[in-house]
Coordinates of C-alpha atoms in Angstrom, one line a residue:
X1 CA -38.3 6.8 17.9
X2 CA -34.5 8.0 19.1
X3 CA -34.0 11.8 19.2
X4 CA -31.0 13.2 16.9
X5 CA -29.0 15.6 18.3
X6 CA -26.2 17.6 16.6
X7 CA -23.3 19.4 17.8
X8 CA -19.8 21.4 16.7
X9 CA -16.5 20.5 18.3
X10 CA -13.2 22.9 17.4
X11 CA -10.3 21.4 16.7
X12 CA -7.0 23.3 15.6
X13 CA -9.3 26.0 15.0
X14 CA -12.0 23.9 12.6
X15 CA -15.1 23.5 13.4
X16 CA -16.2 19.7 12.9
X17 CA -20.3 18.6 13.3
X18 CA -20.8 15.7 15.4
X19 CA -24.3 13.9 14.7
X20 CA -26.4 11.1 17.0
X21 CA -23.5 11.4 19.6
X22 CA -25.2 9.0 21.7
X23 CA -25.6 6.3 18.5
X24 CA -24.2 3.0 20.1
X25 CA -21.7 1.7 17.7
X26 CA -19.9 -0.9 19.7
X27 CA -23.3 -2.2 21.8
X28 CA -21.7 -4.9 23.7
X29 CA -18.8 -3.0 25.0
X30 CA -21.1 0.2 25.4
X31 CA -19.3 2.6 23.5
X32 CA -21.4 5.7 21.6
X33 CA -20.0 7.7 19.1
X34 CA -19.0 10.4 21.7
X35 CA -16.9 7.8 23.6
X36 CA -15.2 6.3 20.1
X37 CA -14.3 10.0 19.6
X38 CA -12.7 10.2 22.3
X39 CA -11.0 7.1 22.2
X40 CA -9.6 8.3 18.9
X41 CA -8.6 11.5 20.0
X42 CA -6.3 9.5 22.2
X43 CA -5.1 6.6 19.7
X44 CA -4.7 9.6 17.1
X45 CA -1.0 10.3 17.5
X46 CA -0.5 7.0 17.2
X47 CA -2.7 6.0 14.5
X48 CA -1.9 8.9 12.3
X49 CA 1.7 8.4 12.8
X50 CA 1.2 4.8 10.6
X51 CA -1.1 6.2 8.4
X52 CA 0.4 9.3 7.2
X53 CA 1.6 9.1 3.8
X54 CA -0.5 6.3 2.9
X55 CA -3.6 5.3 0.6
X56 CA -6.4 5.1 3.4
X57 CA -9.5 3.0 2.9
X58 CA -11.9 2.9 5.7
X59 CA -14.9 0.3 6.5
X60 CA -18.2 2.6 7.5
X61 CA -20.7 1.4 9.9
X62 CA -23.8 4.0 9.9
X63 CA -25.7 1.9 12.5
X64 CA -22.7 0.3 14.7
X65 CA -21.0 -2.8 14.0
X66 CA -24.0 -5.1 13.8
X67 CA -25.8 -2.9 10.9
X68 CA -24.8 -2.6 7.0
X69 CA -21.2 -1.7 6.2
X70 CA -19.3 -0.8 3.2
X71 CA -15.6 0.1 1.9
X72 CA -14.8 3.9 1.2
X73 CA -12.0 4.5 -1.0
X74 CA -12.8 7.7 -2.7
X75 CA -13.2 10.5 0.3
X76 CA -16.6 11.4 1.2
X77 CA -18.1 14.7 0.2
X78 CA -18.5 17.2 0.8
X79 CA -14.7 17.7 1.9
X80 CA -14.2 19.8 4.6
X81 CA -11.1 22.6 3.6
X82 CA -8.5 20.4 5.9
X83 CA -8.8 17.2 4.5
X84 CA -5.9 16.5 2.1
X85 CA -6.6 14.1 -0.7
X86 CA -3.9 11.8 -2.3
X87 CA -4.7 10.8 -6.0
X88 CA -4.0 7.2 -7.4
X89 CA -5.5 5.4 -10.1
X90 CA -8.4 7.6 -10.3
X91 CA -9.6 7.5 -7.0
X92 CA -9.2 10.3 -4.3
X93 CA -8.1 8.9 -1.2
X94 CA -7.9 10.5 2.2
X95 CA -4.8 11.5 3.5
X96 CA -4.9 10.7 6.9
X97 CA -2.6 13.2 8.5
X98 CA -4.5 15.6 11.1
X99 CA -6.8 15.0 14.1
X100 CA -9.5 17.2 12.4
X101 CA -9.5 14.6 9.4
X102 CA -9.5 11.7 12.2
X103 CA -12.4 13.1 14.0
X104 CA -14.2 14.1 10.9
X105 CA -14.2 10.2 9.6
X106 CA -15.0 8.9 13.2
X107 CA -17.9 11.1 13.2
X108 CA -19.0 9.7 10.0
X109 CA -18.6 6.2 11.5
X110 CA -15.5 4.9 9.9
X111 CA -15.0 2.2 12.3
X112 CA -12.0 0.8 10.8
X113 CA -8.7 2.5 9.0
X114 CA -6.6 0.3 6.6
X115 CA -3.6 1.9 5.3
X116 CA -1.8 0.8 1.9
X117 CA 1.4 -0.7 1.5
X118 CA 3.1 1.8 -0.9
X119 CA 3.9 5.3 0.3
X120 CA 2.1 8.3 -1.7
X121 CA 4.7 9.5 -4.2
X122 CA 7.2 6.7 -3.1
X123 CA 5.1 3.8 -4.7
X124 CA 8.1 1.2 -4.9
X125 CA 10.1 1.7 -1.6
X126 CA 8.1 -0.5 1.0
X127 CA 9.4 0.6 4.3
X128 CA 8.8 -2.7 5.9
X129 CA 8.0 -6.4 5.1
X130 CA 4.5 -7.9 6.8
X131 CA 3.9 -11.5 6.9
X132 CA 0.0 -12.0 7.2
X133 CA -0.6 -14.9 9.8
X134 CA -4.4 -15.7 9.1
X135 CA -6.2 -18.3 10.5
X136 CA -8.5 -20.2 8.8
X137 CA -10.9 -21.1 11.6
X138 CA -13.2 -18.7 13.4
X139 CA -11.6 -19.5 16.6
X140 CA -8.0 -20.4 16.5
X141 CA -6.3 -21.2 20.1
X142 CA -3.0 -21.5 18.1
X143 CA -2.5 -18.3 16.8
X144 CA 0.1 -16.9 19.2
X145 CA 1.9 -20.0 18.5
X146 CA 2.1 -19.7 15.0
X147 CA 3.4 -16.2 15.4
X148 CA 5.9 -17.4 17.9
X149 CA 7.2 -19.7 15.3
X150 CA 7.4 -17.3 12.8
X151 CA 9.0 -14.6 14.7
X152 CA 11.8 -17.5 15.7
X153 CA 12.4 -18.0 12.3
X154 CA 12.9 -14.3 12.0
X155 CA 15.0 -13.9 14.8
X156 CA 17.5 -17.2 13.6
X157 CA 18.3 -14.8 10.8
X158 CA 19.5 -12.2 12.6
X159 CA 16.1 -10.2 11.7
X160 CA 14.2 -7.9 14.4
X161 CA 10.5 -7.7 14.1
X162 CA 7.1 -6.7 15.9
X163 CA 4.2 -9.0 16.1
X164 CA 0.8 -6.9 15.8
X165 CA -2.7 -8.5 16.3
X166 CA -4.9 -7.7 13.6
X167 CA -7.6 -6.3 15.9
X168 CA -9.7 -9.3 14.5
X169 CA -8.5 -13.1 14.5
X170 CA -5.0 -12.7 12.8
X171 CA -1.5 -11.9 13.6
X172 CA 0.9 -9.9 11.5
X173 CA 4.8 -9.6 11.8
X174 CA 6.0 -6.5 11.0
X175 CA 9.7 -6.3 9.8
X176 CA 11.0 -2.5 9.3
X177 CA 13.6 -2.2 6.7
X178 CA 15.4 0.3 4.5
X179 CA 13.7 1.2 1.4
X180 CA 16.0 -0.4 -1.0
X181 CA 14.2 -3.5 -2.4
X182 CA 11.1 -3.4 -4.3
X183 CA 7.9 -4.9 -3.5
X184 CA 8.8 -7.8 -5.9
X185 CA 12.0 -8.6 -4.0
X186 CA 10.5 -8.6 -0.4
X187 CA 7.9 -11.4 -1.8
X188 CA 10.7 -13.6 -2.8
X189 CA 11.9 -13.2 0.6
X190 CA 7.9 -13.7 1.9
X191 CA 8.0 -16.6 -0.1
X192 CA 11.1 -18.5 1.1
X193 CA 9.6 -17.4 5.0
X194 CA 6.3 -18.9 4.2
X195 CA 7.2 -22.1 2.5
X196 CA 10.1 -22.9 5.0
X197 CA 7.2 -22.5 7.7
X198 CA 5.0 -24.6 5.5
X199 CA 7.1 -27.6 5.6
X200 CA 8.7 -27.4 9.3
X201 CA 5.3 -27.4 10.7
X202 CA 2.8 -29.1 8.0
X203 CA 0.4 -29.8 10.8
X204 CA -0.1 -26.0 11.2
X205 CA 0.6 -23.8 8.2
X206 CA -0.1 -24.0 4.9
X207 CA 0.9 -21.5 1.9
X208 CA -2.4 -22.4 -0.1
X209 CA -4.0 -19.1 -1.3
X210 CA -7.9 -21.3 -1.6
X211 CA -9.4 -21.1 1.6
X212 CA -11.8 -23.7 0.8
X213 CA -8.5 -26.0 0.3
X214 CA -6.8 -25.1 3.7
X215 CA -9.0 -26.8 6.2
X216 CA -7.8 -26.1 9.8
X217 CA -4.2 -25.1 8.5
X218 CA -3.3 -21.4 9.2
X219 CA -2.5 -19.5 6.2
X220 CA 1.0 -17.6 5.9
X221 CA -0.1 -14.8 3.5
X222 CA 3.0 -13.6 2.0
X223 CA 1.0 -12.1 -1.2
X224 CA -0.9 -9.5 0.7
X225 CA 2.6 -7.6 1.1
X226 CA 2.3 -5.6 -2.6
X227 CA 1.9 -2.3 -3.6
X228 CA -1.9 -1.3 -4.1
X229 CA -2.9 -4.0 -1.1
X230 CA -3.8 -2.7 2.5
X231 CA -3.7 -4.0 6.1
X232 CA -5.4 -2.8 8.9
X233 CA -3.4 -0.2 10.4
X234 CA -1.8 -0.4 13.4
X235 CA -3.8 1.1 16.2
X236 CA -7.0 1.1 14.3
X237 CA -9.9 -0.2 16.0
X238 CA -11.9 -3.0 14.5
X239 CA -15.5 -3.7 13.9
X240 CA -15.4 -6.5 16.7
X241 CA -18.0 -6.9 19.7
X242 CA -15.1 -6.7 22.0
X243 CA -14.0 -3.1 20.0
X244 CA -10.8 -4.1 19.9
X245 CA -7.7 -2.4 18.5
X246 CA -4.8 -3.7 16.1
X247 CA -2.3 -3.8 18.7
X248 CA 1.4 -3.9 18.4
X249 CA 2.7 -6.3 21.1
X250 CA 6.2 -7.6 22.8
X251 CA 7.2 -10.9 22.0
X252 CA 6.4 -12.3 26.0
X253 CA 3.0 -11.3 25.4
X254 CA 2.8 -13.6 21.8
X255 CA 4.5 -16.7 23.6
X256 CA 2.1 -16.1 26.9
X257 CA -0.8 -16.6 24.7
X258 CA -2.5 -13.4 25.0
X259 CA -5.8 -12.8 23.2
X260 CA -6.3 -10.1 20.6
X261 CA -9.5 -9.2 22.7
X262 CA -7.6 -8.1 25.6
X263 CA -6.2 -4.8 23.2
X264 CA -9.5 -2.8 23.2
X265 CA -10.7 0.7 23.1
X266 CA -11.0 0.4 26.8
X267 CA -7.9 -0.6 27.4
X268 CA -5.7 0.8 24.6
X269 CA -4.9 4.4 26.3
X270 CA -3.6 2.9 29.4
X271 CA -1.5 0.4 27.6
X272 CA -0.1 3.6 25.1
X273 CA 0.8 5.8 28.3
X274 CA 2.7 2.9 29.6
X275 CA 4.7 1.3 27.0
X276 CA 4.3 3.8 23.9
X277 CA 4.7 2.4 20.6
X278 CA 6.4 -0.7 20.3
X279 CA 6.8 -0.4 16.4
X280 CA 9.1 2.7 17.6
X281 CA 11.9 0.0 19.5
X282 CA 12.7 -1.7 16.4
X283 CA 15.1 0.2 13.2
X284 CA 14.9 -0.2 9.7
X285 CA 17.2 -3.4 8.7
X286 CA 18.9 -4.0 5.5
X287 CA 18.0 -7.4 4.3
X288 CA 19.2 -7.5 0.9
X289 CA 22.3 -9.8 2.0
X290 CA 19.8 -12.4 3.1
X291 CA 17.9 -11.9 0.2
X292 CA 20.5 -12.3 -1.9
X293 CA 21.7 -15.6 0.3
X294 CA 18.0 -16.8 -0.3
X295 CA 17.9 -16.4 -4.1
X296 CA 21.4 -18.2 -4.3
X297 CA 20.2 -21.0 -2.6
X298 CA 17.2 -21.3 -4.9

């Protein structure tokens, strides 16, 4: 029987208990809880930036990625004094805005961090539009080609965007936008993008919501971007054997057909040190005129 151990770290003046630091969370990648917490500290400036101001849902794996898991929306108890809460719809969400909070969640084996599209206190003003490109097959060698085609369409419309691996099997395309459109208005824009791509490439894309009716087609999920819904946050780890991390990409990397597993807890630190956050390189864009043109054309 393994010996249970426990220690304490002090972060920002707060003592945080660390239990079972040698527990393997990603066995194939050789990542123990202690190693995971060290990697979270590296990710913190980037992960916190994209979770701050949003309602957080975590997925917990108390016995590692091959054990049972559960979604956690309400803040775990007891709540440390440094953890801030954001209430919405009767749920007490964690407001992930500090390194102590992140390490506390990591010790609880929160291995995935999913952030809401709506912002705390600004529920109707999204600051990005996101297209979720979701393969129907477990292994989808066409996923980067699919992302490239979607990016080409956005470029033809004069929009700058950032592709990001989900950290699992999909890719998301993020368009930072000025907060002057509602979720409903942006959904109309997403519908146009999705339906156009599905018509232009019927052998590759579908906007069919029911998975059983998609066959091998890649689903363009423009409906996910909506108030109350979440998506894997940029730089969240994922509970996959490779310990993959949801990572923003250069479009050149998409064109070269990179594999999402190449971006993982072992490699992400070096990438961030070299390239920084690619999402910082694209400004917020005003797409109201483009949306008006699309809706006028029907």
